[in-house]
């Protein structure tokens, strides 16, 4: 298909310092969980992005010195010459597809706890080192600042030798150069503190040093948080953020601008932000500089991208998550296949992987992070060697993914679903506040399945074990999902409770009536209890959220959502009861118990809602065991978990069908 001519502007080359980016698609730096320990995995991931058409592909944060060590999280290093060869793999993988390679040089300052290196943390002013034991980062003196400038220069020279085209000066996300900029963290009274000009001094010197070191062949990009979202006490886009851009406007070769404070502000989930959500803060930058500007905002729609360029908001379309969900997004637009873009749903499971210290994963893209370890490609899958048939039972995320991947391998696939809809749990969950984008998991797979002639879909077709035996498929895969527990067993409560009148999310989705004071018991700890509390409170119910833990929705710490969840619940007047177990329901009250002291209490309760966990809907699988050949189960039916895990489980099943499931390749890091 020819490209839609309206999208042509996205494929214009753009000059960045001494280089020409082949188009406007710019993969901004993002973590992968691979870091210096797994250079081949990192290189394969970035190479896939370049192959998919991203004109600029950047690495994740790359430490310039052992005083900036983010262990146990995975980060790159350019501490010595031995770091050059492993990083050159990434630059080569990016160049192999004609893209420019960028590297994000990083010093965390008080943000680097240096757990591995045990080097004392540094900061502009003495301050508590974040994410660590109570440790105070040491105030940098003049010689520390001189040394620091030398580390940036040396790392830039090594980056150049490794083959990178764009070298970053990183003053975003609360890291060291930003700590110097912000009046909240810089309380110095020397030439590097006080007035804005003084606080900008180090950033200016870093740009000049980096240009001096590598500017002959490398572009120097500045990543700057123009608003730290702490109001007028800090850097704001209408105050000092704007003044910084004015002061340094023409100094770097490219501005990569965003909002900061915590990383969660920059990579807000779809539950709390819409596509293009940073424009309000970053939109002014282009009016103050002739240098190219890039920013992010979960851009997945080509129309929005064109609009960004045409309105002069930015010169590139910056993307981290959209490039994770679909590394081939630019190619699909170029080839006139925009309908095939696998759009990021904004769930932040990718952020959770990083925050848990494991390699990157993605709800929409099960091949993400598996490019080297398993040799999986997001757009290619090996043909199945024989003409065989497969029956997939259940059309939730797992069933849809399995059916699609099996069909792409050339099997004759029948996907059967008992309800009237494709999507399984998604049909319900996308109705919760802020989760409508989750429907993209279903929509993309439904769109792609419709293009596979060897796939057939049968709705309103509940299958019994006998039906499946009679069907006679060569392969049967059960994807019948899960149901919410009624016994209140969860993470904290291990005692089954007899609660005949209680409702579960399944009942609520099936339109069960909710009345009177509502008590929600959250012992599952992901989004479900919090999302229902939000929905019911917004509808005017009196809602109490009970949890054995310190806060509800604890897992949302990992998805960088918890602050926003709590803020929203508290604003809506939801009452939170932490450290509390549910023991029963009687006489219009929920009976409770303190998780620590065992002290009993009650709260008024007309509707009790249990969000304590799910159990597999695997009866069909059990009934078929031994009756059909080649029987498997996938997704929540195998292990109730995230949608990401369900999709991955299905993809893995389809990839490995007909092969031995060998352990994935492991990288052994170089000796240090
Ligand atoms: P997963 O996340 O693993 O895909 P879901 O719960 O989202 O699981 O989806 C399971 C799907 O399986 C639901 O759409 C459900 O209607 C369907 N299903 C369950 N039992 C049967 C059955 N016996 N025959 C056909 N479809 C079924
Ligand atoms: Fe987007 Fe979710 Fe994938 Fe992250 S995990 S890239 S937020 S779909």
XYZ file of C-alpha atoms and ligand atoms in Angstrom:
707
model
C 0.000 0.000 0.000
C 1.325 3.492 -0.746
C 1.865 5.828 2.172
C -0.945 8.237 2.969
C 0.403 11.508 1.490
C -0.720 13.363 4.637
C 1.903 11.381 6.572
C 4.800 12.312 4.267
C 5.915 15.108 6.598
C 6.876 12.446 9.159
C 9.485 11.086 6.756
C 11.346 14.308 6.107
C 15.008 14.197 7.124
C 16.031 16.528 9.956
C 19.499 17.866 10.685
C 20.895 17.313 14.182
C 24.289 18.983 14.507
C 26.675 17.241 12.102
C 24.158 14.479 11.306
C 21.004 14.048 9.279
C 18.258 11.965 10.848
C 16.526 10.030 8.042
C 13.035 10.840 9.346
C 11.203 12.364 12.304
C 10.771 9.192 14.346
C 12.934 9.481 17.428
C 13.155 6.711 19.994
C 14.005 8.650 23.128
C 16.145 6.969 25.795
C 14.308 4.319 27.792
C 15.347 1.620 30.214
C 15.518 -1.996 29.070
C 16.546 -3.869 32.179
C 19.595 -5.156 30.250
C 22.225 -2.594 31.152
C 25.961 -3.272 31.076
C 25.381 -6.879 32.090
C 23.608 -7.875 28.848
C 25.076 -5.930 25.907
C 23.916 -8.337 23.199
C 20.332 -8.233 24.411
C 20.451 -4.449 24.463
C 21.949 -4.268 20.983
C 19.368 -6.645 19.498
C 16.515 -4.652 21.031
C 17.783 -1.333 19.686
C 18.603 -2.862 16.301
C 15.007 -4.041 16.003
C 13.779 -0.495 16.609
C 16.061 0.810 13.856
C 14.877 -1.947 11.531
C 11.323 -0.858 12.290
C 12.070 2.593 10.936
C 12.963 4.778 13.930
C 15.320 7.361 12.473
C 17.039 7.967 15.797
C 17.437 5.212 18.389
C 18.875 6.004 21.808
C 20.218 3.851 24.591
C 19.048 3.903 28.174
C 20.896 5.821 30.891
C 24.638 5.279 30.748
C 26.617 6.075 33.875
C 29.720 8.214 33.460
C 31.356 7.255 36.767
C 31.088 4.718 39.627
C 29.664 7.485 41.830
C 26.532 7.081 39.720
C 25.476 3.480 40.254
C 21.803 2.527 40.106
C 22.200 -1.117 41.098
C 20.240 -3.334 41.323
C 18.511 -1.662 38.372
C 20.162 -2.205 35.017
C 22.045 0.738 33.543
C 24.874 1.112 31.046
C 28.373 2.228 31.960
C 31.160 4.169 30.283
C 33.497 4.114 33.234
C 36.513 2.868 31.311
C 37.741 1.827 27.875
C 36.557 -1.746 28.491
C 32.983 -0.416 28.203
C 33.478 0.718 24.614
C 33.320 -2.619 22.788
C 30.068 -3.843 24.407
C 28.373 -0.513 23.651
C 29.689 -0.526 20.098
C 27.421 -3.547 19.518
C 24.404 -1.294 20.037
C 25.705 1.502 17.822
C 26.441 -1.043 15.071
C 23.012 -2.668 15.386
C 21.358 0.746 14.998
C 23.596 1.813 12.104
C 22.907 -1.458 10.275
C 19.454 -0.064 9.483
C 20.490 3.491 8.641
C 19.388 5.118 11.891
C 21.346 7.489 14.111
C 22.534 6.118 17.438
C 22.167 8.239 20.576
C 23.567 7.595 24.019
C 22.213 9.076 27.233
C 25.172 9.867 29.467
C 23.993 9.924 33.047
C 24.951 10.946 36.530
C 22.301 10.415 39.177
C 23.794 12.589 41.922
C 21.714 12.101 45.053
C 19.500 9.793 43.009
C 22.283 7.212 42.706
C 22.469 5.132 45.856
C 25.685 3.380 44.716
C 24.680 0.112 46.327
C 27.135 -1.844 44.182
C 30.133 0.454 44.062
C 29.728 1.768 47.640
C 31.102 5.125 46.538
C 29.599 8.010 48.544
C 26.773 9.750 46.693
C 27.244 13.301 45.403
C 24.837 16.219 45.276
C 24.913 20.001 44.811
C 23.909 20.408 48.468
C 23.928 17.806 51.205
C 20.656 15.933 50.870
C 19.137 12.571 51.662
C 20.158 10.076 48.972
C 17.028 8.689 47.402
C 15.899 5.064 47.409
C 18.366 3.912 49.968
C 19.171 3.532 53.612
C 19.174 6.862 55.388
C 22.310 8.204 53.749
C 23.191 11.775 53.053
C 24.682 12.545 49.663
C 27.785 14.693 50.051
C 27.824 18.309 48.860
C 30.181 18.603 45.880
C 33.054 21.009 46.347
C 34.977 22.796 43.594
C 37.259 19.831 42.976
C 34.287 17.437 42.784
C 32.712 19.689 40.158
C 35.937 19.778 38.168
C 36.202 15.994 38.394
C 32.580 15.588 37.385
C 33.106 17.692 34.270
C 36.061 15.473 33.426
C 33.914 12.328 33.761
C 31.311 13.696 31.341
C 34.062 14.621 28.859
C 35.795 11.235 29.134
C 32.519 9.348 28.756
C 31.607 11.461 25.721
C 34.949 10.579 24.091
C 34.353 6.901 24.779
C 30.813 7.177 23.382
C 32.271 8.630 20.214
C 34.751 5.759 19.966
C 31.879 3.315 20.438
C 30.301 4.843 17.324
C 27.469 6.971 18.701
C 26.210 9.919 16.671
C 24.309 11.773 19.404
C 25.728 12.249 22.889
C 23.458 13.424 25.668
C 23.882 15.924 28.429
C 21.172 14.663 30.725
C 19.471 17.264 32.907
C 16.127 15.594 33.415
C 14.370 13.349 35.888
C 15.896 14.791 39.047
C 19.423 13.642 38.187
C 22.604 15.536 39.056
C 22.584 18.384 36.518
C 18.907 18.927 37.293
C 19.657 18.907 41.007
C 21.947 21.863 40.301
C 19.196 23.636 38.343
C 16.401 23.283 40.852
C 16.211 25.706 43.790
C 14.673 22.823 45.741
C 17.900 20.813 45.680
C 20.563 23.468 45.100
C 21.168 25.515 48.248
C 24.747 26.523 47.414
C 26.032 30.033 47.855
C 29.002 29.811 45.493
C 29.234 30.350 41.728
C 27.060 27.226 41.167
C 24.168 28.234 43.438
C 21.834 31.092 44.184
C 20.806 32.961 41.041
C 19.448 30.995 38.096
C 22.501 31.971 36.094
C 24.668 30.328 38.743
C 22.495 27.224 38.951
C 22.643 26.890 35.142
C 26.428 27.223 35.143
C 27.182 23.513 35.387
C 24.744 22.583 32.628
C 26.249 25.243 30.385
C 29.756 23.979 31.112
C 28.714 20.384 30.458
C 27.287 21.302 27.052
C 30.413 23.289 26.168
C 32.740 20.529 27.427
C 30.851 17.826 25.532
C 30.807 19.857 22.335
C 34.478 20.576 22.707
C 35.241 16.883 23.234
C 33.103 15.288 20.533
C 31.202 18.044 18.729
C 33.247 17.636 15.545
C 31.542 14.334 14.739
C 28.751 13.964 17.312
C 25.619 15.963 17.917
C 25.172 17.056 21.523
C 21.617 16.682 22.809
C 20.310 18.115 26.047
C 17.542 16.339 27.874
C 15.921 18.896 30.113
C 12.931 18.749 32.410
C 11.288 22.110 31.790
C 8.859 21.613 34.656
C 9.381 19.539 37.778
C 5.687 19.807 38.696
C 6.363 21.060 42.188
C 4.713 24.418 41.542
C 6.397 27.811 41.862
C 8.891 26.552 44.464
C 10.678 24.602 41.723
C 11.405 24.769 37.997
C 8.237 25.527 36.039
C 7.601 25.815 32.331
C 6.271 29.347 32.774
C 9.114 30.381 35.079
C 12.689 29.185 35.291
C 12.190 26.281 32.861
C 11.497 28.845 30.178
C 14.396 31.046 31.261
C 16.824 28.103 31.051
C 15.823 27.455 27.449
C 16.199 31.185 26.694
C 19.686 31.230 28.242
C 20.954 28.118 26.419
C 18.729 28.175 23.342
C 21.336 27.696 20.606
C 24.015 25.892 22.593
C 23.029 22.221 22.128
C 22.305 20.560 18.779
C 18.964 19.214 19.964
C 16.546 19.772 22.829
C 14.858 16.680 24.273
C 12.367 18.204 26.704
C 9.932 16.747 29.179
C 8.389 17.115 32.609
C 10.038 15.620 35.635
C 9.801 15.344 39.289
C 9.566 11.584 39.480
C 9.838 9.474 36.329
C 6.134 8.742 36.800
C 5.245 12.238 35.625
C 7.106 11.775 32.358
C 5.726 8.303 31.649
C 2.233 8.717 33.040
C -0.081 5.815 32.399
C -3.136 6.157 30.185
C -5.295 5.903 33.289
C -4.042 9.348 34.267
C -3.053 11.045 31.003
C -4.028 11.325 27.363
C -1.880 11.142 24.219
C 0.241 14.300 23.977
C -0.185 15.107 27.671
C 3.140 16.988 27.998
C 2.375 19.607 25.394
C 1.078 22.080 27.962
C 4.537 22.179 29.576
C 6.910 21.596 26.655
C 4.985 23.351 23.884
C 6.838 26.673 24.272
C 10.354 25.330 23.647
C 10.361 25.458 19.864
C 9.496 29.151 19.857
C 12.780 29.947 21.640
C 15.315 27.951 19.612
C 16.219 27.162 16.029
C 17.572 23.761 17.134
C 15.409 20.660 16.666
C 13.100 19.790 19.547
C 11.803 16.378 20.573
C 9.404 15.358 23.296
C 7.214 12.412 24.211
C 3.536 11.863 24.916
C 2.604 8.254 24.097
C 2.065 9.141 20.445
C 0.507 6.266 18.505
C -1.770 8.032 16.052
C -0.164 9.261 12.797
C -2.725 12.071 12.654
C -1.651 13.364 16.072
C 1.993 13.066 15.023
C 1.425 15.085 11.853
C -0.495 17.633 13.903
C 2.438 17.966 16.325
C 4.811 18.724 13.451
C 2.448 20.991 11.548
C 1.616 23.071 14.615
C 5.314 23.420 15.401
C 5.177 21.701 18.792
C 8.228 19.605 17.973
C 10.446 18.544 15.065
C 10.546 14.846 15.907
C 8.000 12.424 17.261
C 9.621 11.259 20.449
C 8.568 7.878 21.738
C 9.610 5.327 24.284
C 6.479 3.283 25.037
C 4.958 3.454 21.529
C 8.266 2.117 20.176
C 8.199 -0.695 22.731
C 4.638 -1.703 21.892
C 5.399 -1.513 18.171
C 9.031 -1.297 17.064
C 7.738 -1.195 13.467
C 5.388 1.754 13.951
C 7.279 4.040 11.509
C 7.532 1.359 8.819
C 3.826 0.654 9.066
C 3.024 4.310 8.488
C 5.519 4.484 5.613
C 3.986 1.436 3.960
C 0.425 2.734 4.305
C -0.402 0.144 6.966
C -1.307 2.482 9.827
C -4.234 0.243 10.738
C -1.661 -2.408 11.699
C 0.082 -0.273 14.336
C 0.074 -2.132 17.629
C -0.739 0.840 19.821
C 0.669 1.184 23.289
C -2.181 0.906 25.799
C -0.417 3.022 28.434
C -0.576 0.327 31.123
C 3.020 0.877 32.302
C 3.833 -2.795 32.694
C 7.080 -1.815 30.932
C 7.800 0.629 33.762
C 6.983 -2.064 36.287
C 9.617 -4.343 34.770
C 12.228 -1.682 35.243
C 11.103 -0.894 38.766
C 11.231 -4.579 39.642
C 14.749 -4.864 38.251
C 13.931 -7.332 35.445
C 14.284 -7.051 31.653
C 11.729 -5.079 29.706
C 8.343 -6.560 28.914
C 5.246 -5.187 27.252
C 1.551 -6.023 27.317
C 1.054 -5.409 23.617
C 4.372 -6.738 22.324
C 5.319 -10.160 23.676
C 8.577 -10.199 21.711
C 9.924 -7.130 23.542
C 13.074 -8.048 25.423
C 13.259 -11.450 23.691
C 15.044 -10.294 20.525
C 18.401 -11.775 21.484
C 17.510 -14.218 24.270
C 14.964 -16.139 22.216
C 15.566 -14.697 18.743
C 11.974 -13.440 18.520
C 11.135 -10.780 15.966
C 8.064 -8.572 16.357
C 7.002 -8.986 12.739
C 8.285 -12.412 11.747
C 7.465 -15.881 12.993
C 8.711 -19.177 11.550
C 6.229 -21.087 9.389
C 4.944 -24.283 10.956
C 6.382 -27.224 9.020
C 3.134 -29.192 8.553
C -0.433 -28.460 7.461
C -2.215 -28.920 10.754
C -5.241 -27.551 12.549
C -5.561 -25.832 15.920
C -8.592 -25.152 18.087
C -8.269 -22.195 20.465
C -10.983 -22.085 23.145
C -11.622 -18.639 24.625
C -11.019 -15.303 22.912
C -9.535 -13.181 25.676
C -6.058 -11.669 25.261
C -4.451 -15.115 25.408
C -6.809 -16.813 22.959
C -6.598 -13.929 20.498
C -2.803 -13.835 20.619
C -2.507 -17.617 20.231
C -4.941 -17.709 17.323
C -3.138 -14.888 15.524
C 0.359 -16.261 16.016
C -0.669 -19.803 15.050
C -2.398 -18.508 11.920
C 0.698 -16.526 11.019
C 2.661 -19.744 11.270
C 0.297 -21.254 8.733
C -1.890 -23.475 10.899
C -5.600 -23.702 10.154
C -6.999 -22.020 13.268
C -10.482 -22.047 14.799
C -11.019 -19.560 17.625
C -14.183 -20.245 19.609
C -15.696 -17.942 22.207
C -18.760 -18.514 24.330
C -19.785 -14.846 24.634
C -20.907 -12.454 21.925
C -17.620 -10.509 22.076
C -13.945 -10.902 21.455
C -11.646 -9.729 24.246
C -12.475 -11.733 27.404
C -11.588 -9.754 30.517
C -10.734 -6.696 28.447
C -14.350 -6.196 27.442
C -15.045 -5.531 31.122
C -11.847 -3.915 32.324
C -11.778 -1.283 29.609
C -15.025 0.091 31.068
C -13.253 1.090 34.282
C -12.186 4.745 34.645
C -9.226 5.590 32.425
C -8.777 2.085 30.998
C -10.480 2.411 27.614
C -7.125 2.201 25.796
C -6.764 -1.349 27.080
C -9.263 -2.266 24.371
C -6.368 -1.937 21.944
C -5.116 -5.358 23.042
C -8.290 -6.835 21.595
C -8.675 -4.444 18.681
C -5.229 -4.951 17.212
C -5.523 -8.733 17.374
C -9.035 -8.701 15.939
C -7.869 -6.467 13.057
C -4.900 -8.678 12.289
C -6.868 -11.921 12.600
C -9.340 -10.626 10.028
C -6.413 -10.493 7.584
C -5.475 -14.145 8.131
C -7.427 -16.341 5.706
C -6.621 -19.504 7.658
C -8.220 -18.208 10.868
C -11.918 -18.597 11.611
C -13.744 -17.056 14.569
C -16.879 -18.505 16.137
C -18.676 -16.304 18.685
C -21.462 -17.485 21.014
C -19.997 -20.977 20.836
C -19.475 -22.422 24.284
C -17.436 -25.605 23.939
C -17.829 -28.632 26.200
C -15.156 -31.305 26.523
C -17.191 -33.579 24.211
C -17.520 -30.811 21.618
C -13.774 -30.361 21.636
C -13.092 -34.089 21.261
C -15.552 -34.241 18.384
C -13.935 -31.241 16.723
C -10.820 -33.321 16.142
C -8.193 -30.555 15.884
C -4.512 -31.535 15.747
C -3.806 -29.050 18.567
C -6.138 -27.854 21.289
C -5.283 -24.872 23.438
C -7.512 -23.813 26.295
C -7.647 -20.084 27.062
C -10.738 -19.944 29.254
C -9.356 -17.363 31.660
C -10.035 -16.973 35.345
C -12.652 -15.850 37.851
C -12.456 -13.723 40.997
C -12.331 -15.609 44.288
C -15.280 -15.582 46.682
C -13.403 -16.788 49.772
C -11.377 -13.576 50.333
C -8.069 -15.447 50.245
C -5.400 -13.106 48.973
C -1.897 -11.906 49.586
C -2.420 -11.125 53.265
C -5.496 -13.122 54.203
C -4.837 -16.869 54.058
C -8.027 -17.949 55.896
C -11.048 -18.786 53.720
C -14.063 -16.668 54.723
C -17.723 -17.557 54.353
C -19.244 -14.463 52.729
C -22.397 -15.524 50.906
C -23.622 -11.998 50.263
C -20.340 -10.625 48.951
C -19.806 -9.524 45.356
C -16.733 -9.938 43.178
C -15.640 -7.842 40.188
C -17.209 -10.538 37.972
C -20.594 -9.770 39.573
C -20.092 -6.040 39.210
C -19.215 -6.381 35.544
C -22.349 -8.492 35.152
C -24.291 -5.446 36.504
C -24.917 -6.628 40.066
C -26.708 -3.947 42.077
C -24.549 -1.982 44.512
C -26.204 -0.079 47.361
C -25.594 1.679 50.659
C -22.199 1.985 52.222
C -19.756 0.018 50.060
C -16.754 -1.829 51.488
C -14.092 -3.040 49.065
C -11.501 -5.507 50.312
C -8.229 -5.159 48.377
C -5.911 -8.057 48.965
C -4.953 -8.497 45.300
C -3.128 -5.193 45.180
C -3.193 -4.287 41.503
C -5.640 -1.896 39.858
C -8.998 -3.638 40.291
C -10.029 -2.612 43.820
C -8.798 0.958 43.379
C -10.506 1.334 40.015
C -13.852 0.110 41.397
C -13.489 2.364 44.433
C -12.910 5.278 42.081
C -15.850 4.375 39.863
C -18.315 3.810 42.694
C -17.238 6.910 44.617
C -17.561 9.006 41.462
C -21.094 7.630 41.090
C -21.890 8.952 44.566
C -21.429 5.877 46.772
C -19.932 5.987 50.241
C -16.837 3.792 49.744
C -14.377 2.348 52.266
C -11.316 0.567 50.932
C -9.970 -2.040 53.343
C -6.572 -3.624 52.861
C -4.106 -5.601 55.018
C -1.316 -3.476 53.520
C -0.167 0.095 54.118
C -1.974 1.312 50.996
C -4.351 -0.154 48.424
C -3.129 -0.981 44.911
C 0.435 -1.593 46.120
C 1.606 -3.015 42.797
C 0.880 0.337 41.172
C 4.050 1.620 42.826
C 5.822 -0.375 40.116
C 3.702 1.044 37.306
C 4.462 4.556 38.645
C 0.764 5.068 39.246
C 0.319 4.804 42.979
C 0.612 8.503 43.783
C -2.041 9.246 41.188
C -4.289 6.423 42.413
C -4.136 7.655 46.000
C -4.625 11.275 45.034
C -7.717 10.404 43.045
C -9.237 8.185 45.737
C -8.641 10.742 48.459
C -10.085 13.551 46.346
C -13.202 11.447 45.796
C -13.589 10.939 49.535
C -12.830 7.206 49.549
C -11.991 6.165 53.118
C -8.846 4.085 53.391
C -8.450 1.452 56.110
C -4.908 0.079 55.946
C -3.447 -2.830 57.983
C -6.902 -4.383 58.158
C -8.220 -7.859 57.397
C -11.784 -8.763 56.522
C -13.272 -11.513 58.715
C -16.984 -11.517 57.944
C -20.170 -9.662 57.072
C -23.253 -9.520 59.282
C -25.974 -7.134 60.432
C -25.235 -4.446 57.869
C -21.547 -4.288 58.745
C -18.243 -5.636 57.481
C -16.332 -7.288 60.304
C -12.667 -6.388 60.395
C -9.511 -7.166 62.298
C -6.242 -5.272 62.659
C -3.565 -7.185 60.706
C -1.015 -6.555 63.481
C -2.893 -6.582 66.806
C -5.920 -8.686 65.915
C -8.223 -6.045 67.384
C -11.766 -6.479 66.006
C -13.834 -3.638 64.526
C -16.747 -3.049 62.161
C -17.709 -0.605 59.413
C -21.213 -0.115 58.024
C -21.586 -2.161 54.848
C -24.514 -2.826 52.543
C -22.371 -4.045 49.617
C -19.167 -5.954 50.217
C -16.831 -6.308 47.247
C -13.989 -8.819 47.276
C -10.866 -8.125 45.229
C -8.554 -10.665 46.774
C -7.341 -12.658 43.784
C -8.375 -14.865 40.893
C -8.415 -18.576 40.251
C -7.978 -20.335 36.934
C -11.081 -21.320 34.984
C -9.456 -24.633 34.083
C -12.309 -27.131 34.425
C -12.412 -27.691 30.680
C -8.696 -28.326 30.560
C -8.920 -30.850 33.387
C -11.870 -32.607 31.721
C -9.935 -32.963 28.466
C -6.781 -34.257 30.035
C -5.932 -37.613 28.435
C -8.847 -37.341 25.974
C -7.238 -35.249 23.223
C -3.726 -35.206 21.888
C -1.618 -32.061 21.955
C -3.594 -30.334 24.697
C -2.256 -27.117 26.273
C -3.520 -24.227 28.361
C -2.413 -20.627 28.247
C -3.043 -17.236 29.806
C -5.102 -16.842 32.945
C -6.332 -20.413 32.610
C -2.735 -21.492 33.212
C -1.833 -18.762 35.676
C -4.115 -15.834 36.499
C -1.883 -12.808 36.089
C -1.517 -9.586 34.112
C -2.746 -9.205 30.554
C 0.932 -8.932 29.633
C 1.579 -12.380 31.064
C -1.457 -13.829 29.288
C -0.342 -12.462 25.918
C 3.217 -13.622 26.507
C 2.103 -17.096 27.524
C 0.027 -17.387 24.350
C 2.775 -16.086 22.116
C 5.295 -18.420 23.659
C 2.962 -21.368 23.121
C 2.518 -20.478 19.467
C 6.221 -19.845 18.846
C 7.334 -23.062 20.487
C 4.684 -25.330 18.977
C 6.519 -28.223 17.392
C 9.828 -27.354 19.037
C 11.589 -28.298 22.224
C 11.253 -25.637 24.883
C 14.946 -25.074 25.458
C 16.043 -22.624 28.145
C 16.532 -19.186 26.631
C 20.086 -18.108 25.870
C 21.892 -16.441 28.744
C 24.468 -13.702 28.570
C 27.469 -13.877 30.752
C 28.677 -10.383 31.497
C 32.287 -9.443 30.985
C 34.512 -9.608 34.043
C 35.080 -6.233 35.630
P -7.017 -14.576 29.222
O -6.593 -13.309 29.886
O -6.215 -15.741 29.617
O -7.136 -14.419 27.737
P -9.877 -14.090 29.697
O -10.600 -14.357 30.949
O -9.669 -12.683 29.273
O -8.497 -14.894 29.784
O -10.636 -14.783 28.512
C -11.196 -16.065 28.596
C -12.281 -16.181 27.525
O -12.650 -17.553 27.419
C -13.551 -15.420 27.863
O -13.900 -14.553 26.784
C -14.618 -16.527 28.048
O -15.887 -16.094 27.612
C -14.066 -17.638 27.168
N -14.515 -18.985 27.532
C -14.508 -19.537 28.769
N -14.983 -20.811 28.728
C -15.267 -21.073 27.439
C -15.771 -22.229 26.736
N -16.072 -23.347 27.372
N -15.950 -22.157 25.398
C -15.638 -21.012 24.725
N -15.160 -19.900 25.335
C -14.971 -19.926 26.672
Fe 2.668 0.544 26.365
Fe 1.923 -1.093 28.308
Fe 3.627 -1.915 26.416
Fe 4.424 -0.157 28.228
S 3.794 -2.277 28.586
S 4.787 -0.059 26.034
S 2.598 1.041 28.522
S 1.504 -1.366 26.132
